[in-house]
Coordinates of C-alpha atoms in Angstrom, one line a residue:
M1 CA 161.0 85.7 26.3
R2 CA 158.8 88.6 25.4
E3 CA 155.8 86.9 27.1
A4 CA 157.9 86.1 30.1
I5 CA 158.9 89.8 30.5
K6 CA 155.2 90.8 30.2
L7 CA 154.1 88.3 32.8
A8 CA 156.9 89.3 35.2
T9 CA 155.7 93.0 35.2
D10 CA 154.0 94.3 38.3
R11 CA 151.9 96.9 36.6
Q12 CA 150.1 98.1 39.7
E13 CA 153.4 98.8 41.5
L14 CA 154.6 100.8 38.6
L15 CA 151.4 102.7 38.3
D16 CA 151.4 103.5 42.1
K17 CA 155.0 104.5 42.3
V18 CA 155.8 106.2 39.0
F19 CA 152.4 107.9 38.4
L20 CA 151.4 108.0 42.1
G21 CA 148.3 106.2 41.2
Y22 CA 147.1 108.9 38.7
G23 CA 146.4 106.7 35.7
K24 CA 145.3 103.3 34.5
L25 CA 146.9 99.9 34.2
G26 CA 148.4 99.2 30.9
N27 CA 147.4 96.0 29.0
D28 CA 150.1 96.0 26.3
L29 CA 147.9 97.8 23.9
L30 CA 149.8 100.7 22.4
T31 CA 146.9 103.1 21.9
P32 CA 144.0 102.0 24.1
A33 CA 142.1 105.3 23.6
D34 CA 142.0 104.9 19.9
P35 CA 138.5 104.0 18.6
S36 CA 140.0 100.9 16.8
S37 CA 141.6 99.5 20.0
P38 CA 140.1 96.1 20.8
T39 CA 137.7 95.9 23.7
G40 CA 137.0 93.2 26.1
V41 CA 140.6 92.1 26.3
P42 CA 141.3 90.6 29.7
Q43 CA 143.8 92.5 31.8
R44 CA 147.2 90.8 31.7
A45 CA 148.0 89.8 35.3
R46 CA 151.3 89.2 36.8
D47 CA 152.4 85.6 36.9
V48 CA 156.0 85.1 38.0
A49 CA 155.7 81.3 38.1
R50 CA 154.6 81.2 34.5
A51 CA 157.4 83.7 33.5
K52 CA 159.9 81.3 35.0
E53 CA 158.5 78.4 33.1
L54 CA 158.8 80.4 29.9
L55 CA 162.4 81.3 30.6
K56 CA 163.2 77.6 31.2
E57 CA 161.5 76.7 27.9
A58 CA 163.5 79.4 26.1
G59 CA 166.7 77.8 27.5
H60 CA 167.3 80.2 30.4
A61 CA 166.6 77.9 33.3
D62 CA 169.6 79.4 35.2
G63 CA 168.5 83.0 34.6
L64 CA 169.2 85.7 32.1
V65 CA 171.0 89.0 32.1
L66 CA 169.7 92.0 30.2
E67 CA 170.7 95.6 29.9
L68 CA 167.8 98.1 30.1
A69 CA 168.5 101.6 28.8
T70 CA 166.6 104.6 30.1
T71 CA 167.0 108.4 30.4
T72 CA 165.6 111.4 32.2
S73 CA 163.9 113.2 29.3
Y74 CA 160.5 112.7 30.9
P75 CA 159.7 112.4 34.6
G76 CA 159.5 108.8 35.7
M77 CA 161.5 107.2 32.9
D78 CA 164.5 106.3 35.2
T79 CA 162.3 105.5 38.1
A80 CA 160.2 103.1 36.0
A81 CA 163.3 101.4 34.7
T82 CA 164.7 100.8 38.2
L83 CA 161.3 99.4 39.4
F84 CA 160.9 97.3 36.3
A85 CA 164.4 95.8 36.7
G86 CA 163.6 94.7 40.3
Q87 CA 160.3 93.1 39.2
L88 CA 162.0 91.1 36.5
G89 CA 164.6 90.0 39.0
E90 CA 161.9 88.1 40.9
A91 CA 161.4 86.0 37.7
G92 CA 165.1 85.2 37.3
I93 CA 165.9 88.0 34.8
T94 CA 168.8 90.1 36.0
V95 CA 168.5 93.6 34.5
R96 CA 171.2 96.2 34.6
V97 CA 169.8 99.7 34.2
T98 CA 171.9 102.2 32.3
T99 CA 170.8 105.9 32.3
E100 CA 171.8 107.7 29.1
P101 CA 171.9 111.5 28.7
P102 CA 168.8 112.9 27.1
D103 CA 170.7 114.6 24.3
A104 CA 172.1 111.2 23.1
Y105 CA 169.2 108.9 24.1
W106 CA 166.9 109.6 21.1
T107 CA 169.7 109.3 18.5
K108 CA 171.9 106.5 19.9
V109 CA 169.5 104.3 22.0
F110 CA 165.9 104.9 20.7
A111 CA 165.0 102.2 18.0
Q112 CA 168.6 100.9 18.2
S113 CA 169.1 99.2 21.6
D114 CA 167.7 95.8 22.4
F115 CA 165.9 96.8 25.5
Y116 CA 164.9 100.4 26.4
T117 CA 162.3 102.7 28.0
G118 CA 159.9 104.8 25.9
F119 CA 156.5 106.3 25.7
F120 CA 153.6 107.2 23.5
G121 CA 151.3 110.2 24.0
G122 CA 148.0 110.7 22.3
I123 CA 149.0 109.2 19.0
P124 CA 146.4 107.4 16.8
F125 CA 147.1 103.7 16.1
T126 CA 147.4 104.3 12.3
D127 CA 150.1 106.9 12.9
V128 CA 152.0 104.5 15.2
A129 CA 151.8 101.8 12.6
R130 CA 153.2 103.9 9.8
V131 CA 156.0 105.2 11.9
S132 CA 157.0 102.3 14.1
L133 CA 155.4 99.0 13.0
L134 CA 155.4 98.5 9.3
S135 CA 158.5 96.7 7.9
D136 CA 159.5 99.8 6.1
S137 CA 158.6 102.3 8.8
P138 CA 161.3 105.0 9.5
T139 CA 161.7 103.9 13.2
N140 CA 160.7 100.3 13.6
E141 CA 161.3 100.4 17.3
T142 CA 161.0 96.7 18.0
A143 CA 162.1 95.3 14.6
W144 CA 158.5 94.1 14.0
H145 CA 159.0 92.8 10.5
R146 CA 156.0 90.8 9.4
P147 CA 155.0 91.0 5.7
E148 CA 151.6 89.4 6.4
W149 CA 150.9 92.0 9.1
D150 CA 151.8 94.8 6.7
A151 CA 149.5 93.3 4.1
A152 CA 146.7 93.0 6.6
Y153 CA 147.2 96.6 7.6
D154 CA 147.0 97.8 4.0
E155 CA 143.8 95.7 3.6
A156 CA 142.3 97.2 6.7
M157 CA 143.0 100.7 5.6
A158 CA 141.3 100.1 2.3
I159 CA 138.0 99.1 4.0
E160 CA 135.5 101.9 3.5
D161 CA 133.0 100.9 6.2
E162 CA 134.3 102.5 9.4
T163 CA 133.1 99.8 11.8
R164 CA 134.6 97.0 9.7
R165 CA 137.9 99.0 9.4
R166 CA 138.2 99.5 13.1
K167 CA 137.5 95.8 13.7
A168 CA 140.3 94.8 11.3
L169 CA 142.7 97.3 12.9
G170 CA 141.8 95.9 16.3
K171 CA 142.8 92.4 15.2
L172 CA 146.2 93.7 14.3
Q173 CA 146.6 95.4 17.7
S174 CA 145.6 92.1 19.4
E175 CA 148.3 90.3 17.5
L176 CA 150.8 92.9 18.5
R177 CA 149.8 92.7 22.1
E178 CA 150.3 89.0 22.2
E179 CA 153.5 88.7 20.2
G180 CA 155.1 92.1 19.9
G181 CA 158.0 93.7 21.7
Y182 CA 156.1 96.4 23.7
V183 CA 155.3 96.1 27.4
V184 CA 152.8 98.9 28.0
W185 CA 152.5 98.8 31.8
G186 CA 150.7 102.1 32.5
L187 CA 148.7 105.0 31.2
G188 CA 149.4 108.2 33.1
D189 CA 146.7 110.8 33.5
G190 CA 147.2 114.3 32.1
L191 CA 147.2 116.6 35.1
D192 CA 146.5 120.3 34.8
L193 CA 147.1 122.8 37.7
T194 CA 145.5 126.2 37.6
S195 CA 145.1 129.2 39.9
S196 CA 141.9 131.2 40.6
R197 CA 143.8 134.2 39.5
V198 CA 144.3 132.8 36.0
S199 CA 141.5 132.7 33.4
G200 CA 141.0 131.6 29.9
L201 CA 142.7 128.3 30.2
P202 CA 141.4 125.3 28.2
D203 CA 139.1 122.9 30.1
G204 CA 139.2 119.9 27.8
P205 CA 140.5 116.4 28.6
G206 CA 144.1 116.0 29.8
F207 CA 147.0 114.5 28.0
D208 CA 147.5 110.7 28.6
L209 CA 151.0 109.3 28.5
A210 CA 151.6 105.6 27.9
F211 CA 154.9 104.3 29.5
I212 CA 156.4 101.3 27.8
E213 CA 159.4 99.1 27.8
Q214 CA 160.5 98.1 24.3
V215 CA 162.2 94.8 23.4
R216 CA 163.6 94.5 19.9
L217 CA 162.6 91.3 18.2
D218 CA 166.0 90.7 16.7
G219 CA 167.8 91.3 20.0

């Protein structure tokens, strides 16, 4: 099911319409800018036919109905959910979008609903793992409970050599990309607007925002 949803996603349409083209295609890697993120991973392309096959194999040959929660906390969250729902519909997955108020979304939906919209922004992979991926993490957003993955993470963090440690962490991210509950469809550029009448502003790189759809594994 998770693979079917990933394959039914039209990442280019989402990037063009939600970020107006200002960004990069997501490849289901949570922190692609992190030095430990695996390189050379082929871009996941849309394959509606294969998504339908996977649905049939999962016992949903006649289709499937899901509810996708979203909110308006950040620009584009509700728009992304609506577009995403339409894309999944082409693969036989009927998605009903519910827009929750921002003041309740992060306490009653986030890390609790089976299918919802979220984002990451500039967070290192090791921090994401500690907060959202380890079995005992405080907000295990997709119910990613794998003792062997936890053990491999601890082993990777104990590696003193930086190159070897990054490679080990990259393997964990590849496993998460293939089997995890995150659909990372796009990375939005950080855009800064300034005026010639304003001086002293920082001129470093912008802030990248990764938009994701999250599927709880026990849902």
